[in-house]
Coordinates of C-alpha atoms and ligand atoms in Angstrom, one line a residue:
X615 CA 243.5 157.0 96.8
X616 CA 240.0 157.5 98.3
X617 CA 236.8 156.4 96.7
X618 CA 234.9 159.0 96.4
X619 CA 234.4 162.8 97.1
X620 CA 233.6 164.2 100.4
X621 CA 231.8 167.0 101.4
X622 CA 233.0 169.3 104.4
X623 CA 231.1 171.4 106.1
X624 CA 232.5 172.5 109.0
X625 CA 232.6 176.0 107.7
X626 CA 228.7 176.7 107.5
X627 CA 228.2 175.3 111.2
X628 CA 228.0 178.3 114.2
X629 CA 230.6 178.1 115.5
X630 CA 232.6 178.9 112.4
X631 CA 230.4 181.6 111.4
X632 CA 228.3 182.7 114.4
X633 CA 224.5 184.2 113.5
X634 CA 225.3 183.0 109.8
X635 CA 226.1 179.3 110.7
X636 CA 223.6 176.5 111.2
X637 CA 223.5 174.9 114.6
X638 CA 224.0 171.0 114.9
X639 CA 220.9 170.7 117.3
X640 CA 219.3 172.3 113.6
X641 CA 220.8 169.3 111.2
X642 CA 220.1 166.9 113.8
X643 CA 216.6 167.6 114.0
X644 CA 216.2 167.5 110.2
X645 CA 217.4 164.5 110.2
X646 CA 214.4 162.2 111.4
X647 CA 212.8 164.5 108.6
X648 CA 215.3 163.5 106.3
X649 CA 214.7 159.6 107.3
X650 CA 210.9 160.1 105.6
X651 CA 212.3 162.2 102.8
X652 CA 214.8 159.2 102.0
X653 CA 211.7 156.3 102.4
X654 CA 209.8 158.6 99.5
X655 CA 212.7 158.8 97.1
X656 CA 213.5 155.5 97.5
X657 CA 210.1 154.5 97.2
X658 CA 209.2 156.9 94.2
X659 CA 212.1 154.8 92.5
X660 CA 210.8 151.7 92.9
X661 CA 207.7 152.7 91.9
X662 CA 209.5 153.8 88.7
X663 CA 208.6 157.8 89.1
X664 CA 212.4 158.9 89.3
X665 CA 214.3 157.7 86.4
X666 CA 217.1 159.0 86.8
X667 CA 218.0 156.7 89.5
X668 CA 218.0 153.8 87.4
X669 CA 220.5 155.6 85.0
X670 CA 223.6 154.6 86.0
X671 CA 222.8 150.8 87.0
X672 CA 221.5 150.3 83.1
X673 CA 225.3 149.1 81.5
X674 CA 222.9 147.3 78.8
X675 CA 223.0 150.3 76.4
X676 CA 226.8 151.0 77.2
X677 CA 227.7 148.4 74.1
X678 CA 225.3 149.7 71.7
X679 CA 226.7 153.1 71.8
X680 CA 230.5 152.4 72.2
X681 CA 230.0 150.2 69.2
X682 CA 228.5 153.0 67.4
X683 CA 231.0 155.6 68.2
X684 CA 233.2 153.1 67.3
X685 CA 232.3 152.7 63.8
X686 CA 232.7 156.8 63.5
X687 CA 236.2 156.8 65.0
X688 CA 238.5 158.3 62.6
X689 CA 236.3 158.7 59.3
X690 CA 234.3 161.7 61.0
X691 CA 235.9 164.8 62.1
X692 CA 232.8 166.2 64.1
X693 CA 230.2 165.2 66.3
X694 CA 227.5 168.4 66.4
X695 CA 224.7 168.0 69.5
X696 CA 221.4 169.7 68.4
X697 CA 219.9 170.2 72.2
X698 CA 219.6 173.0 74.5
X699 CA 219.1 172.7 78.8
X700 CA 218.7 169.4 80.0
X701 CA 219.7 168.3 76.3
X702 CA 222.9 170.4 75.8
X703 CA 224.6 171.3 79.5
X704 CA 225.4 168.0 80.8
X705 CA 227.1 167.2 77.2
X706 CA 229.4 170.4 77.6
X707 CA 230.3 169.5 81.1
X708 CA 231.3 166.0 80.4
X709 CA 233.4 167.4 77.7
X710 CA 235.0 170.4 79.6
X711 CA 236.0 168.2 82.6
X712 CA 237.7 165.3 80.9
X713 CA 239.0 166.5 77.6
X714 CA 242.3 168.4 76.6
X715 CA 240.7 172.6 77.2
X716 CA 241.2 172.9 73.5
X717 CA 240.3 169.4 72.4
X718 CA 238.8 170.7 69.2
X719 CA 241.9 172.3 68.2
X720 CA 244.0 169.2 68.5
X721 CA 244.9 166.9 65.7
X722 CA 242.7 163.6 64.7
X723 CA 245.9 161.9 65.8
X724 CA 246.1 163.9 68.9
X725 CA 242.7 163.0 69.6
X726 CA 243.3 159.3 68.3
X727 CA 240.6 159.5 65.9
X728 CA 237.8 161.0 68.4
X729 CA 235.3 163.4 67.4
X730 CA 235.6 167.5 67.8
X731 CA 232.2 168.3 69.9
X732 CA 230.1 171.1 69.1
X733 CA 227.2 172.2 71.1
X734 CA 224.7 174.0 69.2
X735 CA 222.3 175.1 72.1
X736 CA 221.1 178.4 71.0
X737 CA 219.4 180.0 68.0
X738 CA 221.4 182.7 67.7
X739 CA 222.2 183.6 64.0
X740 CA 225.6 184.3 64.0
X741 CA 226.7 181.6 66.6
X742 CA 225.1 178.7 63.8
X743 CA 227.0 180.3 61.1
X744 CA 230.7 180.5 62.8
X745 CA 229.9 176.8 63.5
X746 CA 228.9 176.3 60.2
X747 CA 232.3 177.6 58.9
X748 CA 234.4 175.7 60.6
X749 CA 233.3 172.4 60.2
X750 CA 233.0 170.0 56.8
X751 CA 229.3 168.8 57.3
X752 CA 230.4 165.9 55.1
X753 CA 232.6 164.4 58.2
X754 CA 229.8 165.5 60.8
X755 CA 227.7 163.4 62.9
X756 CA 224.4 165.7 64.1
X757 CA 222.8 164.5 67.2
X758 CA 219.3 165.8 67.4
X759 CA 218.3 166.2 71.3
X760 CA 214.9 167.0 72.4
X761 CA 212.8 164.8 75.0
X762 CA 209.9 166.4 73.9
X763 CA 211.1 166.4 70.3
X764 CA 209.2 169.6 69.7
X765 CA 211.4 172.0 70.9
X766 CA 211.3 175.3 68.2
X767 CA 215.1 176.4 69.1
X768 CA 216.3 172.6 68.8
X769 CA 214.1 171.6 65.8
X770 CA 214.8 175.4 63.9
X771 CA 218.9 174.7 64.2
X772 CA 217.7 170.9 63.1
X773 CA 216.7 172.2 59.8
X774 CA 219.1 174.8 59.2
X775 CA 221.8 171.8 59.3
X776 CA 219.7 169.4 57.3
X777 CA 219.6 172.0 54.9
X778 CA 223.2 172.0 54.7
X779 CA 223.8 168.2 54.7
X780 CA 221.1 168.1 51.7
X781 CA 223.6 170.2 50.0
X782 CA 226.2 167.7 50.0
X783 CA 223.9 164.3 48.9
X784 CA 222.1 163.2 45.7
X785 CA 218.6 161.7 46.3
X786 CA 220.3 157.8 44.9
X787 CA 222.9 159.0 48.5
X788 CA 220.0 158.8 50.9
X789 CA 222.1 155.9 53.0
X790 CA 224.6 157.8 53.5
X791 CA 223.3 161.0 54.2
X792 CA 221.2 158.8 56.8
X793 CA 224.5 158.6 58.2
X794 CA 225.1 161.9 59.8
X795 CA 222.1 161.6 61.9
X796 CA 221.4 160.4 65.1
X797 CA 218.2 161.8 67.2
X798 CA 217.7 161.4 71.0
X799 CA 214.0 162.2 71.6
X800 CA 211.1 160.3 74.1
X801 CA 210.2 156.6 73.7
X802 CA 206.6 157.5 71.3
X803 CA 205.7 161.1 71.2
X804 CA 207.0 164.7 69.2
X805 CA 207.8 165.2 65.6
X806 CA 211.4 163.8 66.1
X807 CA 210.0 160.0 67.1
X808 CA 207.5 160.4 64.3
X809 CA 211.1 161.6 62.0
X810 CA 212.8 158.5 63.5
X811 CA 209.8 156.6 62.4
X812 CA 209.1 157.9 59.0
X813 CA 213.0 157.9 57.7
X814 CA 214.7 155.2 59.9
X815 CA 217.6 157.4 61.3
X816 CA 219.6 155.9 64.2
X817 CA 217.8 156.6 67.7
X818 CA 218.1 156.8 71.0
X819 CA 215.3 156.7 73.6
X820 CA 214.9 159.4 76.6
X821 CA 212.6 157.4 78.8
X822 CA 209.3 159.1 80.1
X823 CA 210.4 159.4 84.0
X824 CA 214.0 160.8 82.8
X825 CA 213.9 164.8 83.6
X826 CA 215.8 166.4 80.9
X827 CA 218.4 168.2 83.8
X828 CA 218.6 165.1 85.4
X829 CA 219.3 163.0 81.6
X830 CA 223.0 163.4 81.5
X831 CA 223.7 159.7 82.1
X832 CA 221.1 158.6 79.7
X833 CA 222.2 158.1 75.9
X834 CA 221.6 162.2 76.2
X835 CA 224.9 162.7 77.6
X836 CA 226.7 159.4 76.7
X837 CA 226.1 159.2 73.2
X838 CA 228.5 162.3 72.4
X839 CA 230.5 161.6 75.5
X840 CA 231.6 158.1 73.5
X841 CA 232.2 160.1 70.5
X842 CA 234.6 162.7 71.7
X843 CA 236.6 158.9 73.6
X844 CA 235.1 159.3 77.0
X845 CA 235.1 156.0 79.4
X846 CA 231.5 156.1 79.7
X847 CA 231.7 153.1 81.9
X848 CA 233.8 154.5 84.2
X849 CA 231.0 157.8 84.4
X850 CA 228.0 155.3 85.2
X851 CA 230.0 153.1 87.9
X852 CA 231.1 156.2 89.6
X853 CA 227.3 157.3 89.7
X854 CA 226.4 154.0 91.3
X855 CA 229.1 154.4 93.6
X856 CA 227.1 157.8 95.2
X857 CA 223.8 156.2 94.1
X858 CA 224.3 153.4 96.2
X859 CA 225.8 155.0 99.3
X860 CA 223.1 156.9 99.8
X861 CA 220.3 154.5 98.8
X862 CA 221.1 152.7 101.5
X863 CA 221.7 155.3 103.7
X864 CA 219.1 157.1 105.6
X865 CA 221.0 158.2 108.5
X866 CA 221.7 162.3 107.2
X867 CA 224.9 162.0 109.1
X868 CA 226.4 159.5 106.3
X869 CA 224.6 160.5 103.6
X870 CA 226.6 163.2 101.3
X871 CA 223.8 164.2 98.9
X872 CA 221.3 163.8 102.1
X873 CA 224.0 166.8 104.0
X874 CA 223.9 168.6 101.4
X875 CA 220.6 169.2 100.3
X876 CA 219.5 169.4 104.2
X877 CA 222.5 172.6 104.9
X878 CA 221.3 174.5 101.8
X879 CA 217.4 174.2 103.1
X880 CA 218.7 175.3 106.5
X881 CA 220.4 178.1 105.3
X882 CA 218.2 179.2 102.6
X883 CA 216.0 179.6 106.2
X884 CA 218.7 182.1 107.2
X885 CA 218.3 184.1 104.2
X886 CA 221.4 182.6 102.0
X887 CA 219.1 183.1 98.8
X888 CA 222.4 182.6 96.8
X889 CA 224.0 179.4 96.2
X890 CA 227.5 179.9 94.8
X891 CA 229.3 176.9 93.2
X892 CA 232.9 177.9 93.4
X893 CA 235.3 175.2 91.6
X894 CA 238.8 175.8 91.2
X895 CA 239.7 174.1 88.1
X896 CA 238.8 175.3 84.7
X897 CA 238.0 171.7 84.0
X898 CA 234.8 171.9 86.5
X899 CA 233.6 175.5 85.2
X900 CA 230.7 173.7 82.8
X901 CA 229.9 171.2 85.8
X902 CA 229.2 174.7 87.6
X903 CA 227.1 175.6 85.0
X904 CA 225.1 172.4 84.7
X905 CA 224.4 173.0 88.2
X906 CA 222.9 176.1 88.0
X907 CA 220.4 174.7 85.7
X908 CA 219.6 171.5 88.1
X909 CA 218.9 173.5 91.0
X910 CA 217.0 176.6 89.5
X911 CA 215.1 174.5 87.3
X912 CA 214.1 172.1 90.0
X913 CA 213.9 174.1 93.1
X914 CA 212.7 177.5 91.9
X915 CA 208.8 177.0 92.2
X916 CA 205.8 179.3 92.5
X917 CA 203.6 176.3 94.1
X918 CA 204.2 173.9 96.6
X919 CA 203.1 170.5 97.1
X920 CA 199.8 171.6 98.6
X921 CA 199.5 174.5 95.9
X922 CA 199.7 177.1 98.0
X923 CA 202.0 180.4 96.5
X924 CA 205.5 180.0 97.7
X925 CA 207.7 181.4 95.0
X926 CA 210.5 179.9 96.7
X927 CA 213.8 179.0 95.6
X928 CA 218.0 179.3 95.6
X929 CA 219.6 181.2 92.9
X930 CA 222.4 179.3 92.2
X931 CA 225.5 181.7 90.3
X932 CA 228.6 180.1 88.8
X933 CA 232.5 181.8 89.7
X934 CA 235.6 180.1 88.8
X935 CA 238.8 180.1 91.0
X936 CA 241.0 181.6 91.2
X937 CA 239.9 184.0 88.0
X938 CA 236.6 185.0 89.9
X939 CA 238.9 186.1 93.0
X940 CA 238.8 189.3 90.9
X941 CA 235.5 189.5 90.2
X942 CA 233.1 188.4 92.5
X943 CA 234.9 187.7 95.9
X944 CA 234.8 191.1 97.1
X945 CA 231.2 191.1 96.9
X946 CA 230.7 187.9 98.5
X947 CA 233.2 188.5 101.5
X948 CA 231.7 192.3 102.4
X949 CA 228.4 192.2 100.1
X950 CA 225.3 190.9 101.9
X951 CA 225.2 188.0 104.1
X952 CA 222.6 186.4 101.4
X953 CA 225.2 183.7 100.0
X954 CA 226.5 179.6 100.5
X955 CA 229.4 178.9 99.1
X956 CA 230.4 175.7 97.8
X957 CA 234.2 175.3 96.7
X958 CA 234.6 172.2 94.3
X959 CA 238.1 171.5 95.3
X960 CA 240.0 169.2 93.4
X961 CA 243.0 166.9 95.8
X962 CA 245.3 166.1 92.7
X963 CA 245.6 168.5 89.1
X964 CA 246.5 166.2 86.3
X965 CA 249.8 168.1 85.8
X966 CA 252.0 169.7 87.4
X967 CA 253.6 172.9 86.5
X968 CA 256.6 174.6 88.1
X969 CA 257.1 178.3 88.1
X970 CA 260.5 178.9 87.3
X971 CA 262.9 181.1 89.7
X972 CA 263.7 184.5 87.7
X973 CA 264.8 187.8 89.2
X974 CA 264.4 186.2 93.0
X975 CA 261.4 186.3 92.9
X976 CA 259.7 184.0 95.9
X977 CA 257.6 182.4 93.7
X978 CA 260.1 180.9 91.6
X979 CA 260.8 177.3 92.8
X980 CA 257.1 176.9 93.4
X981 CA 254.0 175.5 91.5
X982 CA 250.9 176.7 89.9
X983 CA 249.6 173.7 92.0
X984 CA 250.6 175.1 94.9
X985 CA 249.9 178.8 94.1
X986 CA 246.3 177.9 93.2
X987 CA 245.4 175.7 96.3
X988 CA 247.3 178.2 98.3
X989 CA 244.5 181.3 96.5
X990 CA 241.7 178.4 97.5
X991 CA 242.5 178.0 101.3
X992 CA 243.2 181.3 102.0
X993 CA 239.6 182.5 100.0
X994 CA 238.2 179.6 102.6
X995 CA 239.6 181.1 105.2
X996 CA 238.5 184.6 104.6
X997 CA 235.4 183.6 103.3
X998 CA 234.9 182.2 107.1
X999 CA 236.5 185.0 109.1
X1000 CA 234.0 187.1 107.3
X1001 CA 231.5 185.0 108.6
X1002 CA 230.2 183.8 105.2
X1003 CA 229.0 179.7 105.7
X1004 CA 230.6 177.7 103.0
X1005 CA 230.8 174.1 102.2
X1006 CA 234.0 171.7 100.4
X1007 CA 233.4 168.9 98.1
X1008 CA 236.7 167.6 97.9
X1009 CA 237.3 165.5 95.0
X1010 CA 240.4 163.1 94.7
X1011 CA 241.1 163.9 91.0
X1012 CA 239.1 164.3 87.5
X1013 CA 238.0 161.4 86.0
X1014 CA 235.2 159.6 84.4
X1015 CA 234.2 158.1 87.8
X1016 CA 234.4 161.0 90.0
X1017 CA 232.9 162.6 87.5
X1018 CA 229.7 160.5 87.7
X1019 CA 229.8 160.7 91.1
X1020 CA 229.4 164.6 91.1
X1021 CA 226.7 163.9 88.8
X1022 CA 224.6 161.1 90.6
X1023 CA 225.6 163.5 93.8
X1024 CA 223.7 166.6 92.6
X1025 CA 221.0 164.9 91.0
X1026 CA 219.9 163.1 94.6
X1027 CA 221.1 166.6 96.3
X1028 CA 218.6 168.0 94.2
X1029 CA 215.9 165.1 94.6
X1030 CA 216.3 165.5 98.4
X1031 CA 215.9 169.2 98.7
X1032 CA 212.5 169.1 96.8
X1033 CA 211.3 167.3 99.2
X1034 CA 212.7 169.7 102.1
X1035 CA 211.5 172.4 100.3
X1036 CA 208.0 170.8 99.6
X1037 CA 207.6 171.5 95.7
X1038 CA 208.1 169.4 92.9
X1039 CA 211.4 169.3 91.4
X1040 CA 210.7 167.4 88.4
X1041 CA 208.8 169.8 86.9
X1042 CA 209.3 173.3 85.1
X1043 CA 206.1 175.1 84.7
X1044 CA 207.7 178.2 83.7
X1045 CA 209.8 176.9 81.4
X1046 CA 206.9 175.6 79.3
X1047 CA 204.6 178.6 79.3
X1048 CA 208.2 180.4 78.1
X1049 CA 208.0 177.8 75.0
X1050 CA 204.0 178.0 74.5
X1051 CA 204.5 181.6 74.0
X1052 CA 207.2 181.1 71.8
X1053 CA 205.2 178.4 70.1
X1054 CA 202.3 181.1 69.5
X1055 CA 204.5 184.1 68.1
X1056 CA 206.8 181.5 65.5
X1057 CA 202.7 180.5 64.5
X1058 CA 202.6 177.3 65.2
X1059 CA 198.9 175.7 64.5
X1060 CA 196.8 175.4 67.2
X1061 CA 198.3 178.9 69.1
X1062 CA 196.7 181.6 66.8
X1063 CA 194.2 183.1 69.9
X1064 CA 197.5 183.5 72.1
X1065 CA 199.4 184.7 69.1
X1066 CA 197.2 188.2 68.8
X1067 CA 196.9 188.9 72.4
X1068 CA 200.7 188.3 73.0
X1069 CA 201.6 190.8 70.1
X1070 CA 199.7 193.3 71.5
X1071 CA 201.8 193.0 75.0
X1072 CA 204.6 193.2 73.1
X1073 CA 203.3 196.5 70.7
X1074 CA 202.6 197.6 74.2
X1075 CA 206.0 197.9 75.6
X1076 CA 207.4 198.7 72.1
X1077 CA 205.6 202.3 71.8
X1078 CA 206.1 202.8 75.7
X1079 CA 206.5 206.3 76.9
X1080 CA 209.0 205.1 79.4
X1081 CA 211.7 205.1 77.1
X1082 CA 214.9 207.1 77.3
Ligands
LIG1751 O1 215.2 170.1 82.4 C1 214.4 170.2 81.5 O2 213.3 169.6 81.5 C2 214.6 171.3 80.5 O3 215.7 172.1 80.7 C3 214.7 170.7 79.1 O4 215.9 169.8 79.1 C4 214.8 171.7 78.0 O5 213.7 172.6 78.1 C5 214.9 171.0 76.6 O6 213.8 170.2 76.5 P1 213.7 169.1 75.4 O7 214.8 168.1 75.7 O8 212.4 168.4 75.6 O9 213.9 169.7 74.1

């Protein structure tokens, strides 16, 4: 079996699909670019600046947290993450792409002893509550995750749970109760590390230079990927495997994340706004979705590196195959030419599944696993004729390993492409003034000036005229 995924991109070159292709004379020019862009990243992690790099090479924390989930195994039913972007995504795809679809409805014996996973990354009302009445807080771990430990959606659904817990524990209990919780937050700042401090609950540290969409192989994601029985081993050597390769790799032409990063700059040039991630395996629909987050959040800036107004960016959009087929494929084979394509194609399903002959029908005698990668070539295929450039990461099978590969893969895609596209992709200016503003209207101390002058935008637009 091969070692690692591919990627194929024959289809976005022009001679596949004309105008809408990218020449090779383009890639190869990029690609003494590219030999600078690789000196920097590798540099920057040296210097220490990009943490994320160092993720999968520290194994040191690995014991620590198997031991831990360990001592859970079969006397806890639930394992409840507290976290929302960086801190919730990469947790859901982890479990979506190597657990049973409907792992939480399996047995503790079907899931020999390993927790249920919940994710609560929203605030909405209803969506706490139908959590809240399926689960027995008293057999429930709660993992608080917030790098900057003052996040009002992750601290609010914090309390709401403590609240809970409290319910179930006399003060003389407090040891046990202590039990249930485990926060993730940064090395010294935000009210969670002062929490950790003050009340001695089990902790894990998000280093300083770790990006929250680029955390998933810190104890962010590992922690309840141990809980729910995941080889977390396996998910960090797979990352070194693609962290490696292209650390020492500054030739473009055998560097995956290098490619990949370089094609969608070059055809973001030709107006392919749109990144589509296309897998075609439920198990890979979440991975889709922590995608989207890694490459709006990093490249979608208003400034470049010399602060000049850019607003540039991809927008990436998530499909599923075959189900998206139709949904979204018609638009994308006639709609404007404004899209990439990338199909996450998986070489080997874990089961196989016959269709059964009835009525003489010509699909009887066949195989979902056929009919599926029969529905992916031929969208390939017409996805080209139509002239639409897409790429194929081809991965041998879903694992722990490949897995971390996709991971390590995206995150370096995404390092990479920051530095095509000249703006910082470790930061998210607009996500913060979002939170300020949030920060101001839930009252929070320090924000009363911005909390008047931001109710009267929003009186504004509440007795608009333009209302129908
Ligand atoms: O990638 C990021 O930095 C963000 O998406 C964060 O993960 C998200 O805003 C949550 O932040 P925090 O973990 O500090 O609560």
């Amino acid at each position: 079996m091969d070692d690692r995924i591919r990627l194929n991109y024959t289809n976005v070159l022009n001679n596949r699909v004309e105008q809408h292709g990218v020449k090779l004379a383009e890639i190869k020019k990029l690609s003494k670019k590219f030999k600078e862009i690789h000196r920097k990243i590798e540099e920057d992690t040296r210097s220490g600046k990009l943490g994320f790099r160092k993720l999968p090479y520290n194994t040191k924390l690995v014991p620590e947290i198997l031991s831990l989930a360990e001592r859970y195994r079969y006397k806890y039913n639930n394992f409840v993450v507290i976290g929302i972007g960086g801190s919730a995504l990469g947790n859901i795809a982890i479990q979506q792409a190597l657990h049973h679809s409907c792992w939480n409805m399996l047995s503790k014996e079907e899931r020999k002893g390993w927790l249920r996973l919940f994710v609560l990354d929203n605030v909405d009302p209803v969506f706490i509550k139908d959590i809240l009445d399926i689960i027995d807080v008293r057999e429930t771990v709660f993992n608080i995750i917030s790098k900057a430990g003052t996040t009002a959606e992750c601290l609010a659904n914090f309390f709401v749970l403590l609240k809970e817990l409290k319910k179930c524990y006399k003060k003389e209990d407090l040891d046990k109760f202590k039990q249930h919780i485990i926060i993730t937050t940064g090395p010294e700042k935000g009210f969670l590390r002062e929490l950790v401090n003050k009340e001695g609950y089990t902790s894990f540290v998000i280093e300083d230079n770790v990006v929250g969409r680029f955390s998933v192989l810190s104890p962010v994601g590992l922690v309840s990927a141990a809980f729910t029985g995941v080889d977390i081993k396996m998910l960090l050597r797979g990352a070194r495997e693609i962290d490696t390769l292209c650390s020492k790799n500054d030739s473009l032409f055998n560097n995956i994340a290098g490619m990949y990063a370089v094609l969608q700059y070059l055809l973001y040039q030709k107006g392919k706004h749109i990144s589509v991630m296309l897998p075609y395996s439920n198990n890979l629909y979440y991975l889709a979705d922590w995608f989207r987050q890694l490459w709006a959040e990093s490249l979608g800036k208003k400034y470049n590196l010399n602060n000049q107004i850019v607003n540039v960016g991809p927008t990436p959009i998530k499909a599923l195959g075959v189900t998206d087929q139709h949904s979204q494929l018609q638009l994308y084979i006639e709609g404007p030419y404004d899209k990439v394509v990338t199909f996450l194609s998986l070489e080997k399903y874990s089961v196989k599944v016959d269709i059964p002959l009835f009525y003489d029908h010509y699909l009887g005698g066949k195989t979902l696993n056929q009919l599926i990668k029969a529905e992916e070539e031929a969208t390939r295929l017409a996805l080209t004729k139509n002239l639409r450039p897409n790429l194929t990461i081809s991965i041998p099978e879903i694992s722990p390993y490949y897995l971390g590969q996709l991971f390590q893969f995206f995150e370096l895609a995404a390092a990479y492409a920051g530095e095509l596209f000249e703006i910082n992709p470790f930061d998210q200016p607009g996500v913060v003034l979002g939170k300020e503003l949030t920060y101001a209207l839930m009252a929070r101390p320090g924000y009363e000036k911005q909390k008047n002058i931001i109710e009267r935008e929003i009186e504004k637009m509440k007795f608009s005229k333009y209302i129908v």
